[in-house]
Tab-separated table of C-alpha atoms in Angstrom:
chain	number	residue	atom	x	y	z
A	282	MET	CA	-40.269	24.611	-27.016
A	283	ALA	CA	-38.191	27.671	-27.792
A	284	MET	CA	-38.632	30.580	-25.427
A	285	THR	CA	-40.231	33.646	-26.976
A	286	MET	CA	-39.428	37.291	-26.226
A	287	ASN	CA	-42.793	37.471	-24.482
A	288	ASP	CA	-41.693	34.677	-22.125
A	289	VAL	CA	-38.455	36.549	-21.416
A	290	ASP	CA	-40.373	39.773	-20.815
A	291	ARG	CA	-42.674	38.006	-18.355
A	292	PHE	CA	-39.684	36.826	-16.384
A	293	GLU	CA	-37.986	40.220	-16.466
A	294	ALA	CA	-41.170	41.828	-15.147
A	295	ALA	CA	-40.993	39.442	-12.186
A	296	ARG	CA	-37.235	39.824	-11.616
A	297	PRO	CA	-37.336	42.761	-9.118
A	298	ARG	CA	-39.810	40.915	-6.878
A	299	LEU	CA	-37.841	37.683	-7.145
A	300	GLU	CA	-34.577	39.434	-6.282
A	301	ALA	CA	-36.213	41.110	-3.292
A	302	ILE	CA	-37.491	37.752	-2.016
A	303	ALA	CA	-34.142	36.053	-2.575
A	304	TYR	CA	-32.220	38.841	-0.835
A	305	ARG	CA	-34.361	38.592	2.286
A	306	LEU	CA	-34.050	34.825	2.288
A	307	LEU	CA	-30.278	34.746	1.784
A	308	GLY	CA	-29.017	38.030	3.234
A	309	SER	CA	-26.708	38.320	0.239
A	310	ALA	CA	-27.301	40.429	-2.859
A	311	SER	CA	-24.812	38.456	-4.953
A	312	GLU	CA	-26.326	35.109	-3.939
A	313	ALA	CA	-29.799	36.513	-4.588
A	314	GLU	CA	-28.774	37.494	-8.118
A	315	ASP	CA	-27.403	33.982	-8.699
A	316	ALA	CA	-30.593	32.348	-7.378
A	317	VAL	CA	-32.787	34.481	-9.635
A	318	GLN	CA	-30.607	33.664	-12.632
A	319	GLU	CA	-30.955	29.959	-11.834
A	320	ALA	CA	-34.739	30.453	-11.641
A	321	PHE	CA	-34.570	32.009	-15.109
A	322	LEU	CA	-32.773	28.925	-16.433
A	323	ARG	CA	-35.539	26.751	-14.944
A	324	TRP	CA	-38.133	29.025	-16.577
A	325	GLN	CA	-36.268	28.770	-19.869
A	326	ALA	CA	-36.341	24.963	-19.712
A	327	ALA	CA	-40.007	24.732	-18.706
A	328	ASP	CA	-43.062	24.401	-20.924
A	329	VAL	CA	-44.276	27.856	-19.940
A	330	ASP	CA	-47.465	27.615	-21.987
A	331	HIS	CA	-48.722	25.053	-19.487
A	332	ILE	CA	-47.846	27.111	-16.391
A	333	GLU	CA	-51.167	28.566	-15.246
A	334	VAL	CA	-49.830	31.159	-12.797
A	335	PRO	CA	-46.262	32.151	-13.715
A	336	GLU	CA	-45.778	34.299	-10.591
A	337	ALA	CA	-46.655	31.393	-8.291
A	338	TRP	CA	-44.481	28.976	-10.285
A	339	LEU	CA	-41.478	31.303	-10.242
A	340	THR	CA	-41.871	32.058	-6.530
A	341	LYS	CA	-41.990	28.352	-5.703
A	342	VAL	CA	-38.929	27.573	-7.826
A	343	LEU	CA	-36.967	30.502	-6.420
A	344	THR	CA	-37.905	29.805	-2.796
A	345	ASN	CA	-36.820	26.188	-3.066
A	346	LEU	CA	-33.535	27.225	-4.686
A	347	CYS	CA	-32.973	29.594	-1.752
A	348	LEU	CA	-33.882	26.930	0.808
A	349	ASN	CA	-31.241	24.651	-0.692
A	350	GLN	CA	-28.777	27.546	-0.599
A	351	LEU	CA	-29.592	28.297	3.041
A	352	THR	CA	-28.897	24.715	4.043
A	353	SER	CA	-25.426	24.814	2.495
A	354	ALA	CA	-24.853	28.380	3.725
A	355	ARG	CA	-25.248	27.251	7.333
A	356	ALA	CA	-22.348	24.862	6.896
A	357	ARG	CA	-20.212	27.549	5.223
A	358	ARG	CA	-20.909	30.084	7.952
A	359	GLU	CA	-19.661	27.685	10.594
A	360	THR	CA	-16.209	28.097	9.053
A	361	TYR	CA	-16.601	31.787	8.143
A	362	VAL	CA	-13.701	33.925	9.355
A	363	GLY	CA	-14.910	36.345	12.048
A	364	GLN	CA	-18.420	37.753	12.333
A	365	TRP	CA	-20.922	37.163	9.517
A	366	LEU	CA	-23.163	40.080	8.516
A	367	PRO	CA	-25.646	40.474	5.664
A	368	GLU	CA	-24.705	42.294	2.476
A	369	PRO	CA	-25.880	45.943	2.643
A	370	VAL	CA	-28.238	47.381	0.035
A	371	LEU	CA	-28.447	51.143	-0.443
A	372	ALA	CA	-31.588	53.264	-0.628
A	373	GLY	CA	-33.221	53.181	-4.048
A	374	ASP	CA	-32.030	49.697	-4.933
A	375	PRO	CA	-34.999	47.651	-6.227
A	376	MET	CA	-33.636	44.646	-4.344
A	377	LEU	CA	-35.013	46.226	-1.163
A	378	GLY	CA	-38.477	45.371	-2.452
A	379	PRO	CA	-41.774	46.717	-1.119
A	380	ALA	CA	-41.658	49.307	1.664
A	381	ASP	CA	-45.319	50.260	2.083
A	382	THR	CA	-45.788	48.815	5.571
A	383	ALA	CA	-43.710	48.812	8.733
A	384	GLU	CA	-43.384	45.018	8.445
A	385	GLN	CA	-42.013	45.274	4.923
A	386	ARG	CA	-39.483	47.954	5.872
A	387	GLU	CA	-38.484	46.088	8.995
A	388	SER	CA	-37.980	42.774	7.180
A	389	VAL	CA	-35.063	44.187	5.190
A	390	SER	CA	-33.340	46.055	8.024
A	391	PHE	CA	-29.845	44.912	8.919
A	392	ALA	CA	-30.993	44.090	12.438
A	393	VAL	CA	-33.796	41.785	11.288
A	394	LEU	CA	-31.699	40.183	8.538
A	395	ALA	CA	-29.151	39.330	11.222
A	396	LEU	CA	-31.915	37.926	13.447
A	397	LEU	CA	-33.271	35.819	10.582
A	398	GLU	CA	-29.999	33.870	10.730
A	399	ARG	CA	-31.380	32.286	13.900
A	400	LEU	CA	-34.295	30.739	12.019
A	401	SER	CA	-34.497	27.426	10.219
A	402	PRO	CA	-34.768	27.704	6.417
A	403	ASN	CA	-38.519	26.980	6.512
A	404	GLU	CA	-39.088	29.538	9.287
A	405	ARG	CA	-37.196	32.141	7.326
A	406	ALA	CA	-39.162	31.416	4.146
A	407	VAL	CA	-42.550	31.643	5.874
A	408	TYR	CA	-41.558	34.834	7.682
A	409	VAL	CA	-40.297	36.543	4.525
A	410	LEU	CA	-43.188	35.499	2.288
A	411	ARG	CA	-45.836	36.451	4.834
A	412	GLU	CA	-44.379	39.543	6.531
A	413	ALA	CA	-42.574	41.156	3.597
A	414	PHE	CA	-44.715	40.081	0.647
A	415	ASP	CA	-48.104	39.411	2.245
A	416	TYR	CA	-48.526	35.962	0.733
A	417	PRO	CA	-51.553	34.170	2.219
A	418	HIS	CA	-50.815	31.019	4.186
A	419	ARG	CA	-52.580	28.953	1.517
A	420	GLU	CA	-50.021	30.024	-1.107
A	421	ILE	CA	-47.088	29.687	1.298
A	422	ALA	CA	-48.229	26.148	2.068
A	423	GLU	CA	-48.249	25.326	-1.650
A	424	ILE	CA	-44.808	26.853	-2.169
A	425	LEU	CA	-43.248	24.916	0.723
A	426	ASP	CA	-45.351	21.740	0.389
A	427	ILE	CA	-46.731	22.028	3.911
A	428	THR	CA	-50.227	22.534	5.340
A	429	GLU	CA	-51.785	25.931	6.007
A	430	ALA	CA	-51.861	25.120	9.719
A	431	ALA	CA	-48.150	24.325	9.653
A	432	SER	CA	-47.439	27.605	7.875
A	433	GLN	CA	-49.332	29.525	10.564
A	434	GLN	CA	-47.479	27.715	13.345
A	435	ILE	CA	-44.121	28.297	11.705
A	436	LEU	CA	-44.871	32.018	11.312
A	437	HIS	CA	-45.836	32.315	14.978
A	438	ARG	CA	-42.583	30.643	16.001
A	439	ALA	CA	-40.492	32.730	13.610
A	440	LYS	CA	-42.054	36.027	14.694
A	441	LYS	CA	-41.337	35.191	18.320
A	442	HIS	CA	-37.646	34.530	17.549
A	443	VAL	CA	-37.358	37.797	15.633
A	444	ALA	CA	-39.348	39.880	18.132
A	445	ASP	CA	-37.143	38.682	20.998
A	446	GLY	CA	-34.199	40.595	19.579
A	447	LYS	CA	-35.580	43.780	18.049
A	448	ALA	CA	-36.546	47.200	19.324
A	449	ARG	CA	-35.854	49.221	16.199
A	450	THR	CA	-37.192	52.744	15.758
A	451	GLU	CA	-38.115	53.901	12.272
A	452	VAL	CA	-36.541	57.205	11.259
A	453	ASP	CA	-37.101	59.305	8.175
A	454	GLU	CA	-34.308	60.541	5.913
A	455	ALA	CA	-33.947	63.889	7.688
A	456	ALA	CA	-33.743	62.228	11.105
A	457	ALA	CA	-31.241	59.703	9.774
A	458	ARG	CA	-29.025	62.535	8.574
A	459	ARG	CA	-29.197	64.271	11.970
A	460	ILE	CA	-28.188	61.063	13.712
A	461	VAL	CA	-25.232	60.596	11.374
A	462	ASP	CA	-24.145	64.231	11.802
A	463	GLU	CA	-24.269	63.892	15.591
A	464	LEU	CA	-22.334	60.648	15.440
A	465	LEU	CA	-19.567	62.082	13.279
A	466	ALA	CA	-19.292	65.206	15.426
A	467	ALA	CA	-18.910	63.038	18.515
A	468	ALA	CA	-16.558	60.527	16.875
A	469	THR	CA	-14.194	63.239	15.615
A	470	SER	CA	-14.254	65.274	18.835
A	471	GLY	CA	-11.402	63.243	20.289
A	472	ARG	CA	-13.453	62.545	23.416
A	473	THR	CA	-15.366	59.476	24.501
A	474	GLU	CA	-18.155	61.124	26.504
A	475	PRO	CA	-20.092	62.642	23.555
A	476	LEU	CA	-20.213	59.214	21.924
A	477	VAL	CA	-21.372	57.449	25.077
A	478	ARG	CA	-24.312	59.867	25.304
A	479	LEU	CA	-25.491	58.808	21.840
A	480	LEU	CA	-25.421	55.082	22.625
A	481	THR	CA	-27.600	52.691	24.566
A	482	GLN	CA	-25.908	51.129	27.573
A	483	ASP	CA	-25.858	47.715	25.859
A	484	ALA	CA	-24.711	49.024	22.474
A	485	ILE	CA	-22.646	46.716	20.263
A	486	SER	CA	-20.356	47.125	17.278
A	487	VAL	CA	-19.871	44.214	14.889
A	488	GLY	CA	-17.553	44.077	11.876
A	489	ASP	CA	-17.493	41.638	8.955
A	490	GLY	CA	-14.187	41.474	7.100
A	491	GLY	CA	-14.617	37.912	5.866
A	492	GLY	CA	-10.951	37.246	6.554
A	493	LYS	CA	-10.027	39.638	3.741
A	494	VAL	CA	-10.050	42.918	5.654
A	495	PRO	CA	-9.079	43.256	9.333
A	496	ALA	CA	-12.142	43.143	11.569
A	497	ARG	CA	-12.393	42.142	15.202
A	498	ALA	CA	-13.581	38.554	15.579
A	499	LYS	CA	-15.630	39.439	18.659
A	500	ALA	CA	-18.147	42.269	18.871
A	501	PHE	CA	-17.473	45.309	21.041
A	502	GLU	CA	-20.102	45.333	23.778
A	503	GLY	CA	-21.300	48.142	26.048
A	504	ALA	CA	-21.482	51.893	25.473
A	505	LEU	CA	-17.983	52.669	26.754
A	506	ALA	CA	-16.250	49.938	24.740
A	507	VAL	CA	-18.119	50.896	21.566
A	508	ALA	CA	-17.438	54.601	22.098
A	509	LYS	CA	-13.699	53.978	22.515
A	510	PHE	CA	-13.688	51.885	19.354
A	511	MET	CA	-15.548	54.531	17.361
A	512	ARG	CA	-13.271	57.304	18.620
A	513	GLY	CA	-10.231	55.307	17.556
A	514	LEU	CA	-11.778	54.403	14.217
A	515	PHE	CA	-12.084	58.044	13.169
A	516	LYS	CA	-8.708	59.114	14.514
A	517	PRO	CA	-6.275	59.873	11.652
A	518	GLY	CA	-3.141	57.778	11.309
A	519	LYS	CA	-0.513	56.810	8.754
A	520	ALA	CA	-1.008	53.111	9.464
A	521	LYS	CA	-4.702	53.359	8.583
A	522	ARG	CA	-3.990	55.202	5.366
A	523	ALA	CA	-1.440	52.560	4.412
A	524	LEU	CA	-3.899	49.773	5.250
A	525	VAL	CA	-6.716	51.063	3.004
A	526	GLY	CA	-4.483	52.675	0.394
A	527	GLY	CA	-5.330	56.330	0.955
A	528	SER	CA	-7.698	58.731	2.695
A	529	PRO	CA	-11.307	57.666	2.062
A	530	ASP	CA	-14.354	59.944	1.991
A	531	VAL	CA	-17.347	59.420	4.239
A	532	TYR	CA	-20.916	59.987	3.053
A	533	ALA	CA	-24.272	59.811	4.835
A	534	THR	CA	-27.041	57.713	3.340
A	535	THR	CA	-29.487	54.987	4.283
A	536	ALA	CA	-28.887	51.279	3.800
A	537	ASN	CA	-31.551	48.649	4.395
A	538	GLY	CA	-33.776	51.446	5.663
A	539	ASP	CA	-31.369	52.475	8.429
A	540	PRO	CA	-29.026	55.464	8.786
A	541	ALA	CA	-25.657	54.539	7.349
A	542	LEU	CA	-22.172	55.781	6.606
A	543	VAL	CA	-20.597	54.839	3.294
A	544	VAL	CA	-16.809	54.957	3.074
A	545	VAL	CA	-15.475	55.477	-0.456
A	546	LEU	CA	-11.926	55.409	-1.815
A	547	ASP	CA	-11.229	56.191	-5.476
A	548	GLY	CA	-14.846	55.494	-6.408
A	549	ARG	CA	-14.901	52.121	-4.657
A	550	VAL	CA	-17.014	51.510	-1.564
A	551	ILE	CA	-14.722	49.994	1.071
A	552	GLY	CA	-17.142	50.039	3.985
A	553	VAL	CA	-20.772	50.491	4.956
A	554	MET	CA	-21.670	51.173	8.580
A	555	CYS	CA	-25.358	50.596	9.369
A	556	LEU	CA	-26.781	52.127	12.543
A	557	GLU	CA	-29.557	50.466	14.513
A	558	VAL	CA	-31.507	53.254	16.199
A	559	THR	CA	-33.848	52.786	19.155
A	560	ALA	CA	-35.758	55.238	21.338
A	561	GLU	CA	-32.889	55.055	23.851
A	562	GLY	CA	-30.125	55.792	21.338
A	563	ILE	CA	-27.910	53.971	18.861
A	564	ALA	CA	-28.012	50.302	19.817
A	565	ALA	CA	-25.730	48.786	17.205
A	566	PHE	CA	-23.159	49.487	14.532
A	567	ARG	CA	-22.928	46.781	11.890
A	568	ASN	CA	-19.887	47.392	9.738
A	569	GLN	CA	-19.549	45.600	6.420
A	570	VAL	CA	-15.994	45.784	5.062
A	571	ASN	CA	-15.738	42.423	3.286
A	572	PRO	CA	-15.029	43.455	-0.343
A	573	ASP	CA	-16.972	40.468	-1.664
A	574	LYS	CA	-20.114	41.904	-0.054
A	575	LEU	CA	-19.633	45.431	-1.383
A	576	GLU	CA	-19.640	44.793	-5.136
A	577	ARG	CA	-23.318	45.632	-5.742
A	578	VAL	CA	-23.086	48.654	-3.448
A	579	THR	CA	-20.094	49.921	-5.428
A	580	ARG	CA	-21.930	49.481	-8.730
A	581	ARG	CA	-24.993	51.307	-7.432
A	582	TRP	CA	-22.835	54.028	-5.889
A	583	ALA	CA	-21.049	54.699	-9.168
A	584	ALA	CA	-24.376	55.105	-10.973
A	585	THR	CA	-25.793	57.836	-8.718
A	586	ASP	CA	-24.845	61.296	-7.481
A	587	HIS	CA	-24.126	61.691	-3.759
A	588	GLY	CA	-23.020	65.276	-3.386
A	589	ASP	CA	-20.013	66.211	-1.289
A	590	PRO	CA	-18.614	63.899	1.379
A	591	LEU	CA	-19.135	64.756	5.039
A	592	LEU	CA	-15.463	64.332	5.783
A	593	ARG	CA	-12.247	62.650	4.724
A	594	ILE	CA	-10.793	60.285	7.273
A	595	PHE	CA	-7.323	58.956	8.053
């Protein structure tokens, strides 16, 4: 049967939720968009008049597409050049999905998305559907073709894996801006000590260049090592300008619910630095500089006003 405009409208109404699910499952905005488009093609080919609950049908189709993607992604990431990090999503992007509860906000943070990489595909699916979208175990069981008891057990196991590695502190927009201002003041002071005071003792800095942009293959570990790296990162130099093609501007924003720095050159986002903040200080810098993972960010950035940059580096 030919698809009607009403059928298309029903899918488009579900698209934001589907993209938000897919992003949490895959950690990639571009892959999430592709998975949702594939779900649309399945919807287009289906006899939609006989689908009793379109939302449930679409969620099941999308989740299984993502599970297949996760299985192949694991193999690809074994050969990925350098550190692998999720694709950042800026504040206001509908792909971030619901943010009414602490669990929903936490599930899309860079720290948790990185931790979700430890989970099996089924663990990740149960965790995302339950914690971020509040699906009951009965529906999750139907989506994944498992029992309710199995869904509950999988969630318990997944939550333990995630909880073992997180101690994130939620901050509002004003607090995020203060943290960024303090960081930049310390990083541009030319001294290491002010930076060390902002960091936890076990702070880390991880960069993802995907083999396309220089990024250290191993994370910097410890407050002193991270502070030295950050001090050097913000130190001007001709070699840095030549490497990136000019002197980029730095803006403060939030990405994935965390304080973030966005580095922009000629209207193109060339880096997003997400800060993981705990009660003890900044625990992690996760720096996404792989251009393949900054396409959606650049599109969103171009469509909104950001005011004046905080500084121009290099």
